[in-house]
Tab-separated table of C-alpha atoms and ligand atoms in Angstrom:
chain	number	residue	atom	x	y	z
K	1	MET	CA	20.497	-85.467	34.937
K	2	LEU	CA	20.328	-88.598	32.866
K	3	ALA	CA	23.828	-87.723	31.470
K	4	GLU	CA	24.909	-87.243	34.851
K	5	LEU	CA	23.782	-91.049	35.733
K	6	ASP	CA	25.944	-92.030	32.857
K	7	THR	CA	28.982	-90.442	34.412
K	8	ILE	CA	28.340	-92.022	37.708
K	9	GLN	CA	27.974	-95.499	36.261
K	10	GLU	CA	31.302	-95.338	34.640
K	11	GLU	CA	32.845	-93.971	37.818
K	12	ALA	CA	31.180	-96.953	39.795
K	13	LEU	CA	32.531	-99.523	37.378
K	14	VAL	CA	36.124	-98.111	37.162
K	15	SER	CA	36.340	-98.218	41.086
K	16	LEU	CA	34.999	-101.808	40.932
K	17	ALA	CA	37.552	-103.069	38.616
K	18	SER	CA	40.263	-102.375	41.059
K	19	CYS	CA	38.733	-104.178	43.902
K	20	ASP	CA	40.149	-107.915	43.874
K	21	GLN	CA	39.860	-108.961	47.480
K	22	ALA	CA	36.835	-109.910	49.581
K	23	ALA	CA	37.500	-106.965	51.936
K	24	THR	CA	37.692	-104.169	49.141
K	25	LEU	CA	34.635	-105.718	47.299
K	26	GLU	CA	32.673	-105.349	50.626
K	27	GLN	CA	33.574	-101.788	51.158
K	28	TRP	CA	32.555	-100.944	47.311
K	29	ARG	CA	29.297	-102.806	47.972
K	30	ILE	CA	28.579	-100.675	51.034
K	31	ALA	CA	29.579	-97.475	49.367
K	32	TRP	CA	27.463	-98.009	46.274
K	33	LEU	CA	24.834	-100.523	46.838
K	34	GLY	CA	24.473	-100.238	50.707
K	35	SER	CA	21.451	-98.746	52.569
K	36	LYS	CA	23.302	-95.602	52.862
K	37	GLY	CA	25.289	-95.772	49.694
K	38	ARG	CA	25.409	-93.780	46.591
K	39	LEU	CA	22.451	-95.337	44.894
K	40	LYS	CA	20.180	-94.736	47.626
K	41	SER	CA	21.264	-91.007	47.766
K	42	LEU	CA	20.551	-90.793	44.050
K	43	MET	CA	17.137	-92.260	44.502
K	44	GLY	CA	16.479	-89.412	47.116
K	45	ARG	CA	17.074	-86.980	44.276
K	46	MET	CA	13.935	-88.140	42.457
K	47	LYS	CA	11.926	-85.407	44.115
K	48	ASP	CA	14.194	-82.685	42.663
K	49	VAL	CA	13.527	-84.197	39.078
K	50	GLU	CA	10.897	-82.458	37.135
K	51	ALA	CA	7.672	-84.347	36.965
K	52	ALA	CA	7.785	-84.908	33.279
K	53	GLU	CA	11.262	-86.378	33.410
K	54	ARG	CA	10.609	-88.555	36.419
K	55	PRO	CA	9.600	-91.767	34.299
K	56	ALA	CA	12.861	-91.684	32.433
K	57	PHE	CA	14.824	-90.829	35.446
K	58	GLY	CA	13.123	-93.893	37.342
K	59	GLN	CA	13.896	-96.293	34.358
K	60	ARG	CA	17.552	-95.206	34.124
K	61	MET	CA	17.967	-95.547	37.886
K	62	ASN	CA	16.785	-99.168	37.440
K	63	THR	CA	19.170	-99.969	34.633
K	64	LEU	CA	22.014	-98.466	36.697
K	65	LYS	CA	21.196	-100.566	39.857
K	66	GLN	CA	20.944	-103.567	37.653
K	67	ALA	CA	24.215	-102.939	35.840
K	68	LEU	CA	26.061	-102.264	39.124
K	69	ASN	CA	24.675	-105.429	40.766
K	70	GLN	CA	25.631	-107.586	37.907
K	71	ALA	CA	29.147	-105.962	37.640
K	72	PHE	CA	29.466	-106.659	41.502
K	73	ASP	CA	28.675	-110.442	41.142
K	74	HIS	CA	30.856	-110.663	38.107
K	75	GLN	CA	33.845	-109.181	40.008
K	76	CYS	CA	33.290	-111.231	43.087
K	77	SER	CA	33.322	-114.636	41.246
K	78	ARG	CA	36.196	-113.248	39.350
K	79	ALA	CA	38.350	-112.585	42.510
K	80	GLU	CA	37.306	-116.024	43.890
K	81	SER	CA	38.747	-118.091	41.020
K	82	GLU	CA	41.946	-115.862	40.890
K	83	GLN	CA	42.503	-116.866	44.596
K	84	SER	CA	41.961	-120.466	43.878
K	85	GLY	CA	44.871	-120.374	41.297
K	86	PRO	CA	45.235	-118.971	37.770
K	87	ALA	CA	42.619	-120.095	35.123
K	88	VAL	CA	44.285	-122.770	32.921
K	89	ASP	CA	44.465	-121.845	29.358
K	90	VAL	CA	44.478	-125.474	27.713
K	91	THR	CA	45.270	-123.959	24.235
K	92	GLU	CA	48.607	-122.500	25.593
K	93	PRO	CA	51.598	-124.180	23.952
K	94	GLY	CA	53.494	-126.296	26.682
K	95	LEU	CA	56.940	-125.270	28.225
K	96	PRO	CA	59.773	-127.335	26.452
K	97	THR	CA	61.386	-129.666	28.667
K	98	GLY	CA	64.811	-131.123	27.949
K	99	LEU	CA	65.068	-134.790	27.294
K	100	GLY	CA	67.210	-136.493	29.981
K	101	ARG	CA	70.143	-138.603	28.882
K	102	GLN	CA	72.553	-140.835	30.481
K	103	HIS	CA	75.719	-139.491	31.951
K	104	VAL	CA	78.799	-139.871	29.597
K	105	ILE	CA	80.322	-142.106	31.841
K	106	SER	CA	77.442	-144.625	32.235
K	107	ARG	CA	77.045	-144.673	28.480
K	108	THR	CA	80.825	-145.396	27.990
K	109	ILE	CA	80.324	-148.370	30.599
K	110	ALA	CA	77.479	-149.648	28.647
K	111	GLU	CA	79.628	-149.411	25.393
K	112	ILE	CA	82.697	-151.064	26.922
K	113	LEU	CA	80.728	-153.981	28.426
K	114	GLU	CA	78.710	-154.530	25.049
K	115	VAL	CA	82.092	-154.809	23.244
K	116	PHE	CA	83.426	-157.402	25.763
K	117	ALA	CA	80.021	-159.136	25.931
K	118	ARG	CA	80.597	-159.845	22.139
K	119	MET	CA	83.894	-161.344	22.888
K	120	GLY	CA	82.304	-163.788	25.362
K	121	PHE	CA	82.877	-162.033	28.620
K	122	THR	CA	79.831	-162.137	30.934
K	123	PRO	CA	79.177	-158.832	32.731
K	124	THR	CA	79.005	-159.085	36.476
K	125	THR	CA	79.389	-156.619	39.529
K	126	GLY	CA	80.852	-156.534	43.012
K	127	PRO	CA	80.349	-154.404	46.096
K	128	GLU	CA	81.993	-151.003	46.419
K	129	VAL	CA	82.390	-151.523	50.293
K	130	GLU	CA	84.780	-154.158	50.598
K	131	ASP	CA	87.089	-155.897	53.336
K	132	GLU	CA	90.843	-155.693	53.200
K	133	TRP	CA	90.820	-159.455	52.371
K	134	HIS	CA	89.106	-159.044	48.956
K	135	ASN	CA	90.903	-155.554	48.192
K	136	PHE	CA	94.400	-156.693	49.298
K	137	THR	CA	95.179	-160.200	50.983
K	138	ALA	CA	93.363	-162.302	48.403
K	139	LEU	CA	94.995	-160.273	45.603
K	140	ASN	CA	98.574	-161.207	47.091
K	141	VAL	CA	99.202	-157.804	48.508
K	142	PRO	CA	101.486	-158.459	51.583
K	143	GLU	CA	100.315	-156.960	55.044
K	144	SER	CA	103.398	-154.363	54.676
K	145	HIS	CA	102.595	-153.377	51.377
K	146	PRO	CA	102.621	-149.458	50.729
K	147	ALA	CA	99.383	-149.764	48.823
K	148	ARG	CA	97.541	-150.555	52.174
K	149	GLU	CA	98.538	-147.299	53.708
K	150	PRO	CA	95.806	-145.421	55.376
K	151	ILE	CA	96.810	-142.235	53.273
K	152	ASP	CA	96.064	-144.063	49.965
K	153	ASN	CA	92.855	-145.581	50.897
K	154	PHE	CA	89.371	-144.910	52.306
K	155	TYR	CA	89.007	-146.902	55.376
K	156	LEU	CA	85.808	-147.020	57.027
K	157	GLU	CA	84.995	-146.655	60.874
K	158	GLY	CA	84.318	-149.924	62.242
K	159	GLY	CA	86.228	-151.969	59.636
K	160	GLY	CA	85.957	-152.295	55.900
K	161	MET	CA	87.118	-149.884	53.125
K	162	LEU	CA	85.738	-148.265	49.901
K	163	ARG	CA	87.373	-150.618	47.176
K	164	SER	CA	90.443	-148.976	45.473
K	165	GLN	CA	90.306	-151.249	42.392
K	166	THR	CA	87.853	-153.417	40.660
K	167	SER	CA	90.345	-156.362	40.986
K	168	THR	CA	88.209	-157.121	44.144
K	169	VAL	CA	85.557	-158.707	41.664
K	170	GLN	CA	88.230	-161.311	40.516
K	171	ILE	CA	88.202	-162.825	43.807
K	172	ARG	CA	84.401	-162.224	44.416
K	173	VAL	CA	83.788	-164.441	41.333
K	174	LEU	CA	86.599	-166.989	41.889
K	175	GLU	CA	85.664	-167.786	45.280
K	176	HIS	CA	82.217	-168.826	44.113
K	177	THR	CA	82.554	-169.851	40.423
K	178	PRO	CA	84.708	-173.076	39.545
K	179	PRO	CA	86.610	-172.112	36.238
K	180	PRO	CA	86.320	-171.683	33.341
K	181	VAL	CA	85.477	-168.239	33.968
K	182	ARG	CA	85.230	-165.204	31.617
K	183	ILE	CA	83.752	-162.176	33.275
K	184	VAL	CA	84.020	-158.240	33.002
K	185	ALA	CA	82.854	-155.977	35.485
K	186	ALA	CA	82.607	-152.167	35.612
K	187	GLY	CA	82.215	-149.728	38.646
K	188	ARG	CA	83.265	-147.077	40.907
K	189	VAL	CA	86.557	-147.189	42.852
K	190	TYR	CA	87.678	-144.831	45.516
K	191	ARG	CA	91.211	-143.529	46.260
K	192	PRO	CA	92.313	-140.297	48.273
K	193	ASP	CA	94.138	-138.706	45.091
K	194	THR	CA	94.525	-135.192	44.737
K	195	HIS	CA	92.174	-133.851	41.997
K	196	ASP	CA	93.774	-132.578	38.794
K	197	ALA	CA	93.150	-132.953	35.126
K	198	THR	CA	93.644	-136.700	35.051
K	199	HIS	CA	92.918	-138.013	38.584
K	200	TYR	CA	89.728	-138.142	40.809
K	201	SER	CA	89.011	-139.568	44.283
K	202	MET	CA	86.070	-141.420	42.815
K	203	PHE	CA	86.414	-143.024	39.315
K	204	HIS	CA	85.471	-146.061	37.525
K	205	GLN	CA	87.300	-149.187	36.390
K	206	VAL	CA	86.589	-151.913	33.845
K	207	GLU	CA	87.916	-155.267	35.074
K	208	GLY	CA	88.270	-158.490	32.815
K	209	LEU	CA	89.142	-161.729	33.989
K	210	TRP	CA	89.364	-165.044	32.053
K	211	VAL	CA	90.538	-168.273	33.658
K	212	ASP	CA	90.587	-171.501	31.597
K	213	ARG	CA	92.774	-174.211	30.471
K	214	GLY	CA	95.607	-172.958	28.360
K	215	VAL	CA	94.889	-169.252	28.497
K	216	THR	CA	98.081	-167.297	27.597
K	217	MET	CA	99.315	-163.612	27.195
K	218	VAL	CA	98.673	-163.975	23.399
K	219	ASP	CA	94.809	-164.204	24.443
K	220	LEU	CA	95.281	-161.270	26.659
K	221	ARG	CA	96.872	-159.019	23.892
K	222	SER	CA	94.163	-160.183	21.513
K	223	THR	CA	91.370	-159.375	23.625
K	224	LEU	CA	92.918	-156.017	24.440
K	225	LEU	CA	93.394	-155.345	20.858
K	226	GLY	CA	89.860	-156.493	19.799
K	227	PHE	CA	88.598	-153.998	22.467
K	228	ALA	CA	90.725	-151.194	21.028
K	229	HIS	CA	89.662	-151.941	17.400
K	230	ALA	CA	85.873	-152.010	18.272
K	231	PHE	CA	86.133	-149.034	20.638
K	232	PHE	CA	88.557	-146.521	18.949
K	233	GLY	CA	88.676	-147.901	15.428
K	234	GLN	CA	90.522	-150.449	13.329
K	235	ASP	CA	93.618	-148.122	13.265
K	236	ALA	CA	94.044	-148.367	16.965
K	237	GLU	CA	96.960	-150.326	18.479
K	238	VAL	CA	97.915	-151.861	21.866
K	239	ARG	CA	101.100	-151.656	23.673
K	240	MET	CA	102.219	-153.554	26.719
K	241	ARG	CA	105.050	-152.103	29.019
K	242	PRO	CA	106.462	-154.334	31.689
K	243	SER	CA	105.179	-153.507	35.195
K	244	TYR	CA	104.329	-154.957	38.621
K	245	PHE	CA	100.969	-155.910	40.237
K	246	PRO	CA	101.048	-158.266	43.151
K	247	PHE	CA	98.361	-160.146	41.693
K	248	THR	CA	99.527	-160.958	38.056
K	249	GLU	CA	102.751	-162.421	36.965
K	250	PRO	CA	104.028	-161.307	34.480
K	251	SER	CA	102.346	-157.795	34.709
K	252	ALA	CA	102.112	-154.872	32.110
K	253	GLU	CA	100.807	-151.363	31.531
K	254	VAL	CA	98.387	-151.192	28.858
K	255	ASP	CA	98.629	-148.298	26.418
K	256	MET	CA	96.446	-147.623	23.422
K	257	LYS	CA	97.461	-145.760	20.311
K	258	MET	CA	94.612	-143.662	19.006
K	259	ARG	CA	94.189	-140.651	16.937
K	260	ILE	CA	93.818	-137.593	18.973
K	261	LYS	CA	92.883	-134.431	17.163
K	262	GLY	CA	94.389	-135.898	14.061
K	263	LYS	CA	97.686	-136.924	15.769
K	264	TRP	CA	98.511	-140.541	16.662
K	265	GLN	CA	99.154	-140.743	20.597
K	266	TRP	CA	99.872	-143.568	22.953
K	267	VAL	CA	97.674	-143.322	25.992
K	268	GLU	CA	97.921	-145.195	29.172
K	269	LEU	CA	94.626	-146.755	29.997
K	270	GLY	CA	95.322	-149.445	32.729
K	271	GLY	CA	97.046	-152.550	34.052
K	272	CYS	CA	96.919	-156.289	33.030
K	273	GLY	CA	98.933	-159.452	33.387
K	274	MET	CA	98.440	-163.291	33.909
K	275	VAL	CA	96.758	-164.126	37.245
K	276	ASP	CA	99.443	-164.843	39.741
K	277	PRO	CA	99.409	-168.791	40.792
K	278	ASN	CA	99.263	-167.477	44.182
K	279	VAL	CA	95.902	-165.841	43.808
K	280	LEU	CA	94.555	-169.071	42.213
K	281	GLU	CA	95.892	-171.314	44.997
K	282	SER	CA	94.617	-169.110	47.923
K	283	LEU	CA	91.195	-169.658	45.968
K	284	LYS	CA	91.799	-173.472	45.712
K	285	ILE	CA	92.136	-173.572	42.035
K	286	ASP	CA	95.078	-175.686	40.826
K	287	PRO	CA	97.371	-173.342	38.910
K	288	GLU	CA	98.735	-176.580	37.198
K	289	ILE	CA	95.446	-177.019	35.485
K	290	TRP	CA	93.978	-173.335	35.176
K	291	THR	CA	95.707	-170.443	33.796
K	292	GLY	CA	94.242	-166.751	33.458
K	293	PHE	CA	94.611	-163.155	32.493
K	294	ALA	CA	93.200	-160.082	34.064
K	295	PHE	CA	93.056	-156.436	33.085
K	296	GLY	CA	91.767	-153.268	34.792
K	297	LEU	CA	91.250	-150.182	32.686
K	298	GLY	CA	90.320	-146.738	33.733
K	299	VAL	CA	86.880	-145.654	32.374
K	300	GLU	CA	87.178	-142.037	32.613
K	301	ARG	CA	90.532	-142.120	30.907
K	302	ILE	CA	88.944	-144.197	27.931
K	303	ALA	CA	85.772	-141.749	27.813
K	304	MET	CA	88.314	-138.766	27.901
K	305	ARG	CA	90.197	-140.043	25.068
K	306	LYS	CA	87.023	-141.092	23.051
K	307	HIS	CA	85.311	-137.735	23.332
K	308	GLY	CA	88.335	-135.329	23.641
K	309	ILE	CA	87.585	-134.232	27.026
K	310	SER	CA	90.874	-132.705	28.846
K	311	ASP	CA	89.953	-132.418	32.462
K	312	ILE	CA	88.512	-135.360	34.406
K	313	ARG	CA	86.865	-132.713	36.799
K	314	TRP	CA	84.385	-131.682	34.163
K	315	LEU	CA	82.799	-134.920	34.110
K	316	TYR	CA	81.645	-134.409	37.868
K	317	GLU	CA	80.766	-130.839	38.138
K	318	ASN	CA	77.382	-131.383	36.812
K	319	ASP	CA	77.399	-128.445	34.357
K	320	ALA	CA	74.695	-129.218	32.189
K	321	ARG	CA	76.168	-127.267	29.399
K	322	PHE	CA	78.981	-129.730	29.561
K	323	LEU	CA	77.189	-132.920	29.869
K	324	ARG	CA	74.699	-132.002	27.128
K	325	GLN	CA	77.304	-132.564	24.512
K	326	PHE	CA	77.406	-136.197	24.689
U	401	FA5	C1	94.936	-151.095	39.182
U	401	FA5	O1	93.937	-150.410	39.732
U	401	FA5	C2	94.951	-152.475	38.771
U	401	FA5	N1	93.905	-153.077	39.641
U	401	FA5	C3	94.609	-152.808	37.469
U	401	FA5	C4	95.074	-154.374	37.016
U	401	FA5	C5	93.858	-155.106	36.901
U	401	FA5	C6	96.269	-154.884	36.665
U	401	FA5	C7	94.061	-156.534	36.457
U	401	FA5	C8	96.469	-156.240	36.697
U	401	FA5	C9	95.353	-156.961	36.439
U	401	FA5	P1	96.310	-148.932	38.468
U	401	FA5	O2	96.241	-148.444	39.775
U	401	FA5	O3	97.317	-148.715	37.499
U	401	FA5	O4	95.829	-150.303	38.292
U	401	FA5	O5	94.838	-148.243	37.935
U	401	FA5	C10	94.319	-148.599	36.576
U	401	FA5	C11	93.840	-147.253	35.810
U	401	FA5	O6	92.835	-146.596	36.533
U	401	FA5	C12	95.035	-146.353	35.550
U	401	FA5	O7	95.714	-146.769	34.415
U	401	FA5	C13	94.023	-145.037	35.229
U	401	FA5	O8	93.461	-145.217	34.004
U	401	FA5	C14	92.926	-145.250	36.137
U	401	FA5	N2	93.332	-144.385	37.380
U	401	FA5	C15	94.020	-144.605	38.323
U	401	FA5	N3	93.796	-143.835	39.523
U	401	FA5	C16	92.906	-142.929	38.945
U	401	FA5	C17	92.398	-141.702	39.430
U	401	FA5	N4	92.736	-141.201	40.490
U	401	FA5	N5	91.447	-141.073	38.566
U	401	FA5	C18	91.044	-141.548	37.438
U	401	FA5	N6	91.576	-142.704	36.784
U	401	FA5	C19	92.446	-143.379	37.585
């Protein structure tokens, strides 16, 4: 009989272990500890036990009752704490979290600005949402010029546009700051160009402007060369090819010669030139006294050359496996 009580205790504890909700725990309590439960009916068997064995049976019944009550209380508090969230093991090692980092374009801009700042150019900014006056008219772009075509620009409903070049900053600075002026500005520009390996509809330019007495093309060339050496190494070279921009005269395309995968290559990075006297005059700056140069370089092209990135689209796909490399 006593051995049977051991088996019954085990059976009760096994079935209790699978109760983890208030409802199943209550069912278990009624079945085992309730007024019509198994314990009660076991007590009823006391009369069938031999008189000599009754004290031992009574004692065993008491320990069984105690064990089941204790186990029930323990299981209830366990179920309660599991429902209020998993227990926190403060000794567990933490999950590794990757360190965030700046996007390769943000870092390139910071590096470019630093190089020009060392050459005496003050970093500045301008708005991305512009008016046509700053984006075209003040830059000597005639009303009929094809560069103003809606197909080549993001005009906004209700007026204004997303700037298509950072040359707008030349105007923004000169309309408020009398020369001498030596600034550099980097930021986003927008053009509805079809995306391919070297074109994106949103990209970044870095604009430089130096207006002072006696500034010449020689200063422009040595500034760009200084940048090329600082950024791409002392072996880098600069080449200017005659070109046309309405706001500079003369104008040139800027190429830089750099080593790509061990081979020297000329790479077109932007445009430059001497600020057109018309631009200075429209801002009430006397071109007989002041002369200046300006340049605008494509930041993505610079970053791509520097890091050997062959497709501009990768810069904006937000693929962490790609971005993590820089
Ligand atoms: C200009 O935007 C002139 N504002 C540059 C300038 C400034 C000339 C000051 C004279 C004086 P351009 O349209 O060529 O020029 O663009 C300059 C550079 O921007 C290009 O050489 C290229 O590096 C980059 N670029 C142009 N279009 C895209 C594009 N869709 N995606 C990525 N980069 C581009």
